[in-house]
XYZ file of C-alpha atoms in Angstrom:
573
model
C -55.676 -24.831 -61.621
C -52.949 -24.533 -59.101
C -51.623 -27.372 -57.265
C -50.523 -27.196 -53.546
C -47.294 -25.638 -54.594
C -49.142 -22.850 -56.270
C -48.071 -23.901 -59.828
C -50.550 -24.351 -62.622
C -50.601 -28.087 -62.744
C -53.311 -30.483 -61.855
C -52.336 -32.967 -59.170
C -54.429 -35.464 -60.900
C -52.485 -35.299 -64.053
C -49.072 -37.117 -64.678
C -47.208 -35.916 -61.591
C -44.389 -33.407 -61.781
C -41.711 -32.520 -59.271
C -42.928 -30.182 -56.573
C -40.784 -27.183 -55.474
C -43.616 -25.428 -53.340
C -42.594 -23.039 -50.631
C -42.710 -24.084 -47.038
C -45.661 -23.572 -44.891
C -47.871 -25.494 -42.543
C -45.666 -28.576 -42.393
C -45.957 -30.738 -39.429
C -42.909 -30.585 -36.885
C -41.306 -33.550 -35.297
C -43.484 -34.883 -32.433
C -42.048 -36.917 -29.664
C -44.787 -39.029 -28.131
C -44.726 -39.782 -24.364
C -44.321 -43.243 -22.804
C -47.987 -43.800 -22.805
C -47.625 -44.750 -26.512
C -45.991 -47.930 -25.195
C -49.476 -49.329 -25.405
C -49.422 -48.906 -29.029
C -46.100 -50.725 -29.309
C -47.576 -53.609 -27.370
C -50.576 -53.754 -29.719
C -48.252 -53.647 -32.774
C -45.692 -56.115 -31.369
C -48.265 -58.939 -30.917
C -47.393 -61.441 -33.664
C -45.122 -59.016 -35.541
C -41.750 -58.910 -33.806
C -39.409 -59.607 -36.681
C -35.572 -59.716 -36.051
C -33.967 -56.829 -37.880
C -31.173 -58.866 -39.342
C -33.211 -61.610 -40.924
C -35.501 -59.223 -42.927
C -35.293 -58.538 -46.582
C -33.131 -55.926 -48.020
C -34.779 -53.017 -49.981
C -35.617 -53.598 -53.532
C -33.907 -51.522 -56.297
C -37.198 -50.414 -57.586
C -40.133 -48.835 -55.780
C -42.079 -52.058 -55.216
C -42.741 -54.343 -52.357
C -39.702 -56.309 -51.202
C -39.092 -59.819 -52.492
C -38.600 -62.314 -49.765
C -35.324 -64.257 -49.913
C -33.599 -66.494 -47.200
C -31.099 -64.790 -44.960
C -29.407 -65.400 -41.574
C -28.281 -63.176 -38.840
C -24.652 -63.855 -39.415
C -24.838 -64.254 -43.330
C -22.923 -60.962 -43.707
C -20.925 -60.468 -40.499
C -18.928 -57.659 -42.332
C -22.002 -55.389 -42.560
C -20.953 -52.019 -40.958
C -24.272 -50.115 -41.048
C -27.837 -51.476 -40.795
C -30.505 -49.161 -42.057
C -34.321 -49.386 -41.936
C -36.361 -47.258 -44.287
C -40.057 -46.770 -45.139
C -40.742 -48.820 -48.178
C -41.313 -45.897 -50.547
C -37.986 -44.190 -49.796
C -35.982 -47.422 -49.380
C -35.006 -47.664 -53.067
C -33.390 -44.281 -53.009
C -31.615 -45.122 -49.850
C -30.456 -48.440 -51.283
C -29.211 -46.617 -54.429
C -27.180 -44.156 -52.400
C -25.783 -47.043 -50.340
C -24.575 -48.856 -53.431
C -22.442 -45.931 -54.374
C -20.462 -46.471 -51.094
C -19.757 -50.102 -51.991
C -16.078 -50.233 -53.017
C -15.909 -54.087 -53.551
C -18.574 -55.182 -55.951
C -17.249 -58.731 -55.830
C -18.228 -59.040 -52.315
C -21.765 -60.250 -52.049
C -22.077 -58.519 -48.596
C -22.429 -54.817 -48.885
C -21.031 -52.579 -46.070
C -24.572 -50.923 -45.776
C -27.647 -53.217 -45.423
C -30.992 -51.447 -46.173
C -34.177 -53.005 -45.115
C -37.589 -51.661 -46.293
C -40.465 -51.974 -43.846
C -43.213 -49.912 -42.350
C -42.292 -47.816 -39.301
C -44.636 -49.632 -36.908
C -42.722 -52.846 -37.562
C -39.334 -51.283 -36.966
C -40.577 -49.566 -33.749
C -41.852 -52.755 -32.392
C -38.901 -54.916 -33.443
C -36.552 -56.186 -30.741
C -33.447 -55.288 -32.686
C -33.054 -51.771 -33.820
C -31.209 -50.467 -36.865
C -28.177 -48.097 -36.759
C -29.961 -45.635 -39.053
C -33.805 -45.285 -39.316
C -35.585 -43.390 -42.059
C -39.281 -43.783 -41.226
C -42.114 -42.032 -43.015
C -43.075 -39.712 -40.062
C -41.083 -38.298 -37.297
C -43.628 -39.312 -34.818
C -42.315 -42.817 -34.990
C -39.118 -41.683 -33.385
C -41.060 -40.638 -30.381
C -42.974 -43.924 -30.311
C -39.746 -45.930 -30.488
C -37.974 -43.964 -27.936
C -40.798 -44.232 -25.608
C -40.308 -48.000 -25.816
C -36.669 -47.859 -24.965
C -34.967 -47.024 -28.208
C -32.688 -44.022 -28.622
C -32.888 -42.351 -32.035
C -31.900 -38.801 -32.803
C -32.992 -37.061 -35.901
C -30.148 -35.270 -37.772
C -31.289 -31.762 -38.883
C -34.556 -31.362 -40.704
C -36.484 -34.222 -42.418
C -34.959 -35.276 -45.776
C -38.064 -35.186 -47.765
C -41.815 -34.749 -47.532
C -44.895 -36.235 -49.358
C -48.687 -35.380 -48.558
C -51.183 -38.119 -48.191
C -53.640 -38.404 -51.058
C -56.755 -40.287 -51.981
C -56.225 -42.292 -55.048
C -58.304 -44.559 -57.213
C -59.683 -45.086 -60.745
C -60.328 -41.816 -62.483
C -64.094 -42.408 -62.593
C -64.248 -42.656 -58.885
C -61.800 -39.988 -57.911
C -63.440 -37.484 -60.354
C -66.818 -37.972 -58.806
C -65.472 -36.806 -55.422
C -63.034 -34.095 -56.471
C -62.763 -30.788 -58.068
C -59.496 -29.273 -59.084
C -57.554 -31.992 -57.653
C -59.026 -31.482 -54.112
C -61.510 -33.571 -52.223
C -62.384 -34.107 -48.507
C -62.701 -36.874 -45.993
C -66.194 -35.737 -45.352
C -67.115 -36.158 -48.998
C -65.662 -39.662 -48.893
C -67.552 -40.550 -45.755
C -70.823 -39.387 -47.226
C -70.227 -41.193 -50.420
C -69.399 -44.369 -48.827
C -72.426 -44.222 -46.515
C -74.819 -43.611 -49.486
C -73.127 -46.289 -51.657
C -71.736 -43.889 -54.124
C -68.373 -45.321 -53.584
C -68.582 -49.040 -53.322
C -65.142 -49.749 -51.821
C -62.503 -47.956 -49.623
C -59.278 -49.615 -48.530
C -56.992 -48.262 -45.735
C -53.657 -49.430 -44.194
C -53.247 -50.340 -40.378
C -53.264 -47.195 -38.378
C -50.927 -48.999 -35.846
C -48.230 -49.955 -38.262
C -48.438 -47.669 -41.371
C -47.778 -43.928 -41.487
C -50.422 -43.565 -44.083
C -52.903 -45.381 -41.884
C -51.961 -43.485 -38.693
C -51.971 -40.002 -40.160
C -55.031 -40.734 -42.306
C -57.078 -41.641 -39.150
C -55.870 -38.298 -37.757
C -56.955 -36.422 -40.848
C -60.367 -38.206 -40.766
C -61.039 -37.213 -37.228
C -59.771 -33.686 -37.695
C -62.084 -33.350 -40.735
C -65.164 -34.715 -38.863
C -64.398 -32.340 -36.076
C -64.792 -29.468 -38.437
C -68.319 -30.612 -39.194
C -69.776 -30.288 -35.549
C -68.967 -28.763 -32.284
C -69.987 -32.132 -30.714
C -66.939 -34.379 -30.313
C -69.109 -37.429 -29.921
C -70.891 -36.870 -33.207
C -67.546 -36.315 -34.889
C -66.470 -39.618 -33.545
C -69.620 -41.283 -34.865
C -69.080 -39.697 -38.286
C -65.394 -40.901 -38.388
C -66.642 -44.483 -37.383
C -69.123 -44.378 -40.266
C -66.176 -44.520 -42.676
C -64.408 -47.031 -40.485
C -67.430 -49.443 -40.493
C -67.676 -49.308 -44.254
C -64.113 -50.216 -45.102
C -63.608 -53.113 -47.346
C -60.129 -53.662 -45.978
C -58.737 -51.906 -42.873
C -55.151 -53.279 -42.738
C -53.891 -53.261 -46.278
C -50.304 -52.698 -47.166
C -50.070 -49.731 -49.473
C -47.361 -51.221 -51.601
C -49.257 -54.443 -52.006
C -52.432 -52.498 -52.905
C -50.580 -50.778 -55.825
C -49.253 -54.082 -56.884
C -52.755 -55.608 -57.073
C -54.042 -52.603 -59.097
C -50.971 -52.815 -61.422
C -51.971 -56.440 -62.241
C -55.518 -55.535 -63.162
C -56.798 -55.241 -66.669
C -60.099 -53.966 -66.018
C -60.898 -50.671 -64.128
C -64.250 -52.056 -62.905
C -62.498 -54.753 -60.955
C -60.379 -52.139 -59.229
C -63.497 -50.096 -58.366
C -65.029 -53.105 -56.495
C -61.811 -54.811 -55.317
C -59.887 -51.709 -53.863
C -61.879 -48.636 -54.656
C -60.438 -45.515 -53.217
C -57.389 -45.660 -50.874
C -54.977 -43.389 -49.237
C -51.248 -43.246 -50.168
C -48.403 -40.785 -50.146
C -48.109 -38.610 -53.189
C -44.662 -40.104 -54.054
C -46.282 -43.594 -54.416
C -48.973 -42.288 -56.593
C -46.330 -40.606 -58.922
C -44.172 -43.787 -59.174
C -47.320 -45.682 -60.109
C -48.280 -43.342 -62.763
C -44.850 -43.264 -64.324
C -45.325 -47.065 -64.646
C -47.983 -46.562 -67.403
C -50.149 -49.371 -66.037
C -53.238 -50.598 -67.796
C -55.530 -49.261 -64.985
C -54.644 -45.466 -64.502
C -55.031 -43.958 -61.164
C -55.770 -40.522 -60.148
C -55.461 -38.669 -56.837
C -56.824 -35.780 -54.878
C -55.788 -34.061 -51.765
C -58.343 -34.189 -48.792
C -58.335 -30.459 -48.030
C -60.348 -30.792 -44.805
C -57.703 -33.081 -43.235
C -54.429 -32.627 -45.248
C -51.551 -34.496 -43.616
C -48.053 -35.258 -44.724
C -45.433 -37.718 -44.307
C -41.896 -36.592 -43.584
C -38.680 -38.536 -43.689
C -36.171 -37.934 -40.921
C -32.594 -39.274 -41.012
C -32.377 -40.673 -37.455
C -29.243 -42.229 -36.022
C -29.278 -44.776 -32.980
C -27.301 -43.860 -29.956
C -25.183 -47.042 -30.201
C -24.327 -46.422 -33.883
C -20.612 -47.237 -33.997
C -19.807 -46.049 -37.426
C -20.351 -42.352 -37.597
C -18.172 -41.913 -40.558
C -20.026 -44.313 -42.938
C -23.293 -42.760 -41.428
C -22.198 -39.302 -42.515
C -21.180 -40.554 -46.051
C -24.687 -42.285 -46.348
C -26.388 -39.124 -45.447
C -24.514 -37.275 -47.987
C -25.091 -39.761 -50.712
C -28.771 -39.434 -50.371
C -29.093 -36.281 -52.369
C -31.803 -33.688 -52.664
C -31.949 -34.166 -56.296
C -32.226 -37.991 -56.046
C -35.284 -37.668 -53.692
C -36.847 -35.128 -55.931
C -36.321 -37.508 -58.936
C -37.846 -40.346 -56.824
C -41.043 -38.183 -56.391
C -40.600 -36.754 -53.072
C -41.002 -32.927 -51.983
C -37.828 -31.246 -50.551
C -40.045 -28.826 -48.601
C -43.064 -29.126 -46.172
C -46.531 -29.233 -47.703
C -48.384 -25.894 -47.499
C -51.487 -26.038 -45.297
C -50.696 -29.437 -43.917
C -52.144 -29.966 -40.365
C -49.574 -29.725 -37.754
C -49.501 -32.911 -35.609
C -50.650 -32.720 -32.026
C -47.994 -32.436 -29.183
C -50.181 -34.692 -26.932
C -49.804 -38.468 -27.530
C -53.573 -39.122 -26.941
C -54.555 -36.983 -29.830
C -52.857 -39.456 -32.206
C -53.130 -42.656 -30.221
C -56.750 -42.486 -29.207
C -58.264 -42.286 -32.667
C -55.741 -44.770 -34.112
C -56.481 -47.229 -31.373
C -60.281 -46.885 -31.734
C -59.946 -47.146 -35.382
C -57.821 -50.452 -35.134
C -59.776 -52.071 -32.487
C -63.037 -51.805 -34.317
C -64.160 -55.178 -35.548
C -66.516 -55.594 -38.422
C -68.990 -58.365 -37.485
C -72.331 -59.695 -38.747
C -74.373 -58.092 -36.003
C -78.016 -58.479 -34.887
C -79.094 -55.375 -32.852
C -82.211 -54.364 -31.055
C -82.200 -50.740 -30.070
C -84.245 -49.807 -26.926
C -84.822 -46.089 -26.921
C -86.280 -44.340 -23.705
C -89.384 -42.400 -24.724
C -90.479 -41.516 -21.157
C -91.436 -37.992 -19.974
C -88.086 -37.190 -18.498
C -86.579 -37.042 -22.036
C -88.526 -33.761 -22.478
C -86.537 -31.905 -19.800
C -84.570 -29.044 -21.120
C -80.804 -29.083 -20.776
C -77.661 -27.056 -21.905
C -76.390 -28.545 -25.105
C -72.919 -28.164 -26.779
C -72.490 -24.691 -28.220
C -74.711 -23.029 -25.449
C -77.988 -24.303 -26.938
C -80.879 -24.952 -24.792
C -82.668 -28.218 -26.059
C -84.569 -31.116 -24.606
C -82.770 -34.496 -24.014
C -84.942 -35.912 -26.741
C -83.749 -33.319 -29.232
C -80.230 -34.151 -28.379
C -80.835 -37.901 -28.674
C -82.473 -37.226 -32.052
C -79.314 -35.461 -33.259
C -76.987 -38.069 -32.091
C -79.155 -41.066 -33.219
C -79.339 -39.715 -36.694
C -75.612 -40.254 -37.145
C -75.526 -43.463 -35.214
C -77.947 -45.028 -37.779
C -75.211 -44.574 -40.452
C -72.630 -46.626 -38.401
C -74.345 -49.966 -38.986
C -72.485 -52.077 -41.486
C -74.313 -53.611 -44.540
C -74.416 -57.044 -42.855
C -76.236 -55.759 -39.767
C -79.722 -56.961 -38.923
C -81.532 -54.353 -36.745
C -84.880 -53.288 -35.127
C -85.948 -50.502 -32.784
C -88.323 -50.237 -29.904
C -89.356 -47.170 -28.021
C -90.178 -47.868 -24.315
C -92.382 -45.719 -22.056
C -95.863 -45.961 -20.686
C -97.915 -42.860 -21.199
C -101.106 -44.518 -19.629
C -101.625 -47.393 -17.184
C -102.998 -49.623 -19.911
C -100.247 -48.887 -22.403
C -97.627 -51.620 -23.259
C -94.180 -51.283 -21.878
C -92.730 -50.736 -25.406
C -93.640 -50.500 -29.035
C -91.983 -51.433 -32.176
C -90.912 -48.489 -34.246
C -88.688 -50.170 -37.029
C -89.309 -53.980 -37.469
C -86.464 -56.340 -37.106
C -84.617 -57.391 -40.278
C -81.733 -56.673 -42.684
C -80.669 -53.180 -42.628
C -80.369 -53.024 -46.437
C -83.855 -54.613 -46.924
C -86.441 -52.386 -48.642
C -89.482 -51.892 -46.571
C -91.795 -50.110 -48.924
C -90.162 -50.474 -52.317
C -88.078 -47.310 -52.036
C -86.791 -46.982 -48.469
C -84.385 -49.339 -46.744
C -84.510 -50.279 -43.088
C -81.589 -47.950 -42.506
C -83.770 -45.093 -43.996
C -86.550 -46.162 -41.488
C -84.062 -46.004 -38.546
C -82.979 -42.484 -39.772
C -86.598 -41.373 -40.004
C -87.487 -42.922 -36.717
C -84.725 -40.898 -34.954
C -85.614 -37.787 -36.888
C -89.261 -37.995 -35.714
C -88.477 -39.353 -32.165
C -90.638 -37.738 -29.496
C -91.047 -38.515 -25.792
C -94.473 -38.552 -24.199
C -95.036 -36.136 -21.311
C -95.782 -37.881 -18.015
C -94.852 -41.244 -19.473
C -93.518 -43.842 -16.942
C -90.194 -45.662 -17.567
C -90.750 -49.490 -17.853
C -86.913 -50.007 -18.328
C -86.537 -53.341 -16.684
C -89.487 -55.072 -18.417
C -88.435 -53.765 -21.752
C -84.879 -55.121 -21.291
C -86.129 -58.469 -20.173
C -88.464 -58.530 -23.234
C -85.747 -57.401 -25.582
C -83.076 -59.915 -24.346
C -85.755 -62.757 -24.515
C -86.693 -61.885 -28.138
C -83.022 -61.448 -29.359
C -81.984 -64.707 -27.723
C -84.164 -66.610 -30.154
C -82.295 -65.023 -32.944
C -78.821 -65.889 -31.943
C -76.989 -67.614 -34.765
C -73.445 -68.939 -35.391
C -71.017 -66.375 -36.680
C -72.948 -63.414 -35.558
C -73.013 -61.088 -32.516
C -76.481 -60.516 -30.985
C -76.970 -57.405 -28.864
C -79.529 -55.296 -27.006
C -78.488 -51.512 -27.011
C -80.319 -49.441 -24.420
C -80.448 -45.670 -24.407
C -81.959 -44.207 -21.209
C -81.937 -41.154 -19.107
C -83.509 -42.537 -15.918
C -84.277 -45.432 -13.812
C -87.150 -47.953 -13.698
C -90.233 -46.545 -12.358
C -93.608 -44.891 -12.469
C -95.242 -47.545 -14.538
C -97.446 -50.617 -14.015
C -94.307 -52.748 -14.882
C -92.184 -51.450 -12.146
C -89.996 -53.789 -10.224
C -86.974 -53.529 -7.926
C -83.462 -53.974 -9.074
C -83.251 -57.251 -7.214
C -86.371 -58.703 -8.852
C -84.969 -57.629 -12.190
C -81.584 -59.200 -11.624
C -83.045 -62.400 -10.612
C -85.275 -62.536 -13.767
C -82.432 -61.564 -15.891
C -80.094 -64.297 -14.384
C -82.817 -66.967 -14.873
C -82.996 -66.187 -18.516
C -79.224 -66.447 -19.185
C -78.091 -69.130 -21.643
C -74.391 -69.277 -22.072
C -74.700 -71.064 -25.434
C -76.919 -68.091 -26.744
C -75.424 -64.944 -25.233
C -77.179 -61.503 -25.689
C -74.996 -58.794 -24.116
C -76.507 -55.488 -23.174
C -74.880 -52.328 -24.177
C -76.283 -49.573 -22.155
C -75.913 -45.675 -22.241
C -77.046 -43.991 -19.391
C -77.793 -40.262 -19.896
C -78.267 -37.494 -17.384
C -77.143 -36.714 -13.847
C -79.873 -38.814 -12.315
C -79.364 -42.007 -14.224
C -78.834 -45.146 -12.131
C -75.556 -46.262 -13.457
C -75.303 -49.091 -10.931
C -78.402 -50.569 -12.332
C -77.127 -50.248 -15.902
C -73.672 -51.607 -14.953
C -75.154 -54.530 -13.170
C -77.359 -55.560 -16.118
C -74.493 -55.037 -18.670
C -71.976 -56.965 -16.689
C -74.442 -59.899 -16.019
C -74.914 -60.280 -19.746
C -71.205 -59.783 -20.854
C -71.846 -56.318 -22.098
C -70.714 -52.805 -21.129
C -72.433 -49.736 -19.614
C -71.292 -46.043 -20.462
C -72.393 -42.846 -18.526
C -73.338 -39.693 -20.398
C -73.862 -37.211 -17.447
C -73.029 -34.141 -19.428
C -75.196 -33.454 -22.680
C -71.817 -33.283 -24.617
C -71.092 -36.925 -23.504
C -74.115 -38.445 -25.149
C -72.720 -38.934 -28.605
C -69.353 -39.996 -27.255
C -71.154 -42.556 -25.151
C -73.092 -43.775 -28.233
C -69.847 -44.115 -30.129
C -68.278 -46.087 -27.262
C -71.320 -48.384 -27.022
C -70.984 -48.899 -30.812
C -67.363 -49.697 -30.403
C -68.011 -52.171 -27.575
C -70.490 -53.837 -29.721
C -67.932 -54.368 -32.397
C -64.979 -55.233 -30.222
C -63.380 -58.618 -30.639
C -64.862 -61.197 -28.247
């Protein structure tokens, strides 16, 4: 088969140097000042002084810590920060410019670190070689002043890597997809996936963008695409792993099975996989390119505005030769068919923030689904379809069921009153662990999916919203336990009314307040669907319990609102 350069070489074999033609490479993107928010998030607890950090190692491994002081080498003329995978090549080039080997202080000091750390650091280097040009815009938005010289020095596409048995199951001809990975994780075919922090690591930031781009290809509904992307996020074994440390962990393993369960599949740049494969470790790794969201790292040579030694800077740039970078495993030209990075900051920032802020928690959830008659009203859905609100809820709910992590305990009620003697709600899926088998073959997750697939609203059915919420909160309060988050999630398109359980909002709020117990909180996450929904009532009930409410006034907003509700349920508290 042909690899991405068009040559007859499997990308999953021992790697070879790529000389592929240009095409589809991402350009340098300068993000606007809004991304300062990202810097604030990254900076919390991670502001390291540039001149006390460790110099780059001479091999492509994680840096080894050693004590240093800001003035330990006052004669240093040029301070350089480089992404960990390219730092060894930069360090080797810097060594060629050291005329006095007896002097323990080199004229050029190279520090290896992830770009997010450099961008957030208080002190900035004279020269910066991050693993994506986007970081220059992020740093400059925060007050830095870096300018890239010419085109990026090198490129390296992001791959999914893991033990051969796992990688082979998801790939063909060295290609795979984020969609395949998401489906495999949701069904348990892949038992572990590890990812880097999207706010600090280029691999993490661009992988999240690739995942969301891939999910957007599967549906015209942006909300459903978000839900599908979060399905992968919710199943990660580790969401802030250091790629170099992951490779170091794998290199120490003697048993492939331990890697399958400890690390599983993980993204990394092609150069990192090549370097690992050349090491001939006991546990071999294979890689595949996610064709539905192919993204690439690029390595600009950026110079700070206050750089005083332009002559030494020019010498360093010349010393980092094309051949040395190719030998180190990098590509000299852009990756064909790589996704261009978006010009708008939000397109990168929003999915990365959503991804990073998600918090995996042992969660107890009661889903309250509106099954009243108004759900049978027809509306215009995404793509120009005419469907009922119930049909759109079925479509969105099906994907929401996949989002719950393995440690979730869940139950589902439908609320609606088709006759005056009908109860306010009925149990559709009994409360219990989502992985529990209910009939010997199907799990509770399967039951949730089936319940959403078969969900129907009864014509002329009233909406006992308030009574159902009171009953749900009361029942879940008895289940509150240490170390878990206990929630009631309500999806409704209308307001309380047309039932024998009808009450005013004032009556409802009085009853809800009387049942609050600060020692046993049960937040309400509410999604109000439709132009006639009473969002004030939903906001009031959610706020009173420490939860959140989200409007979905447009049919296309429903899935997005469900995604936001799910995020709110898993946000740090």
